[in-house]
Coordinates of C-alpha atoms in Angstrom, one line a residue:
L1 CA 1.3 45.4 -80.1
S2 CA -0.4 46.6 -76.9
V3 CA 0.1 43.2 -75.4
A4 CA 3.7 43.2 -76.4
R5 CA 4.2 46.6 -74.8
E6 CA 2.6 45.4 -71.6
D7 CA 4.8 42.3 -71.5
L8 CA 7.9 44.5 -72.0
D9 CA 6.8 46.8 -69.2
T10 CA 6.4 43.8 -66.9
A11 CA 9.8 42.5 -68.0
H12 CA 11.3 45.8 -66.9
L13 CA 9.5 45.7 -63.5
T14 CA 10.5 42.2 -62.7
F15 CA 14.0 42.8 -63.8
E16 CA 14.3 45.8 -61.5
A17 CA 12.9 43.6 -58.7
G18 CA 15.7 41.1 -59.3
Q19 CA 13.3 38.4 -60.6
Y20 CA 15.3 37.4 -63.7
R21 CA 13.4 34.2 -64.5
G22 CA 10.1 36.1 -64.6
A23 CA 11.7 38.9 -66.6
N24 CA 13.0 36.4 -69.2
N25 CA 9.5 35.0 -69.5
R26 CA 7.9 38.4 -70.0
A27 CA 10.6 39.6 -72.4
Y28 CA 10.1 36.5 -74.5
Y29 CA 6.3 37.0 -74.6
S30 CA 6.9 40.6 -75.6
I31 CA 8.9 39.2 -78.6
F32 CA 6.3 36.6 -79.4
H33 CA 3.4 39.0 -79.3
T34 CA 5.3 41.5 -81.4
I35 CA 5.9 38.8 -84.0
C36 CA 2.2 37.8 -83.9
A37 CA 1.2 41.4 -84.6
V38 CA 3.5 41.5 -87.6
L39 CA 2.1 38.2 -88.9
A40 CA -1.4 39.4 -88.3
K41 CA -0.9 42.1 -90.9
E42 CA -0.8 39.3 -93.5
G43 CA -3.4 37.2 -91.8
V44 CA -1.0 34.5 -90.7
A45 CA -1.2 32.7 -87.3
F46 CA 0.1 29.4 -85.9
K47 CA -0.8 27.3 -82.9
R48 CA 2.8 26.5 -82.0
H49 CA 5.4 29.1 -81.0
K50 CA 8.1 27.3 -82.9
D51 CA 6.1 27.6 -86.1
T52 CA 5.5 31.3 -85.5
L53 CA 9.2 31.9 -84.9
A54 CA 10.2 29.8 -87.9
Y55 CA 7.8 31.6 -90.3
F56 CA 8.9 35.0 -89.0
N57 CA 12.6 34.1 -89.4
K58 CA 12.1 32.7 -92.9
N59 CA 9.8 35.5 -94.3
Y60 CA 11.0 38.5 -92.4
V61 CA 14.6 37.9 -91.2
Q62 CA 16.1 35.9 -94.0
T63 CA 14.6 38.5 -96.4
E64 CA 16.1 41.2 -94.3
I65 CA 12.9 43.0 -93.6
F66 CA 14.2 42.7 -90.0
P67 CA 18.0 42.4 -89.2
R68 CA 19.5 38.9 -89.4
G69 CA 21.2 39.3 -86.0
L70 CA 17.8 39.9 -84.5
G71 CA 16.6 36.6 -85.8
R72 CA 19.3 34.7 -83.9
R73 CA 18.5 36.7 -80.7
I74 CA 14.8 35.7 -81.0
V75 CA 15.7 32.0 -81.2
K76 CA 18.0 32.5 -78.2
A77 CA 15.2 34.3 -76.3
E78 CA 12.9 31.3 -76.8
E79 CA 15.5 28.9 -75.5
I80 CA 16.2 31.1 -72.4
R81 CA 12.5 31.5 -71.7
H82 CA 12.0 27.7 -71.9
A83 CA 14.9 27.2 -69.5
S84 CA 13.7 29.9 -67.2
D85 CA 10.2 28.4 -67.1
Y86 CA 10.9 24.7 -67.0
D87 CA 14.5 24.0 -65.9
T88 CA 14.6 23.8 -62.2
F89 CA 18.3 24.3 -62.1
Y90 CA 18.6 27.1 -64.6
I91 CA 20.1 30.3 -63.0
A92 CA 19.0 33.4 -64.8
S93 CA 21.7 36.0 -64.8
K94 CA 21.2 39.8 -64.7
E95 CA 23.3 40.2 -67.9
V96 CA 21.5 37.6 -70.0
T97 CA 18.1 38.9 -68.8
A98 CA 19.1 42.5 -69.7
Q99 CA 19.9 41.2 -73.2
Q100 CA 16.5 39.5 -73.5
I101 CA 14.8 42.8 -72.6
E102 CA 16.9 44.7 -75.0
T103 CA 16.0 42.3 -77.8
A104 CA 12.3 42.6 -77.0
A105 CA 12.5 46.4 -77.0
R106 CA 14.4 46.5 -80.2
L107 CA 12.0 44.2 -82.0
L108 CA 9.0 46.1 -80.8
E109 CA 10.6 49.4 -82.0
L110 CA 11.3 47.9 -85.4
A111 CA 7.9 46.3 -85.7
E112 CA 6.1 49.5 -84.9
K113 CA 8.0 51.3 -87.7
Y114 CA 7.4 48.4 -90.1
L115 CA 3.7 48.3 -89.4
E116 CA 3.3 52.1 -89.7
S117 CA 5.0 52.0 -93.1
E118 CA 2.8 49.3 -94.5

């Protein structure tokens, strides 16, 4: 989770600097590393991000260990990160980036509570 926290801190810093594409990237990686920490508890790891997200959504979101709405926001975060990183013409907005950071912060908070309770 320390990597996820560091990514979230960097997302906040780049957001405050008006660098929304970079902030989207760091918010997504905070989400991804948070999910990896949850999955590590059960010894599960994947090579591909899509597999990691799919497993988390199937085993933790659909079973309502984590809120269903958060699952949709995680999928959206991956799409926005991909656009921010690879789509030359993608314009990252302040509002969407703020939502990405909020999703990362909420997931990290919930994951910390989940892992402490296990």
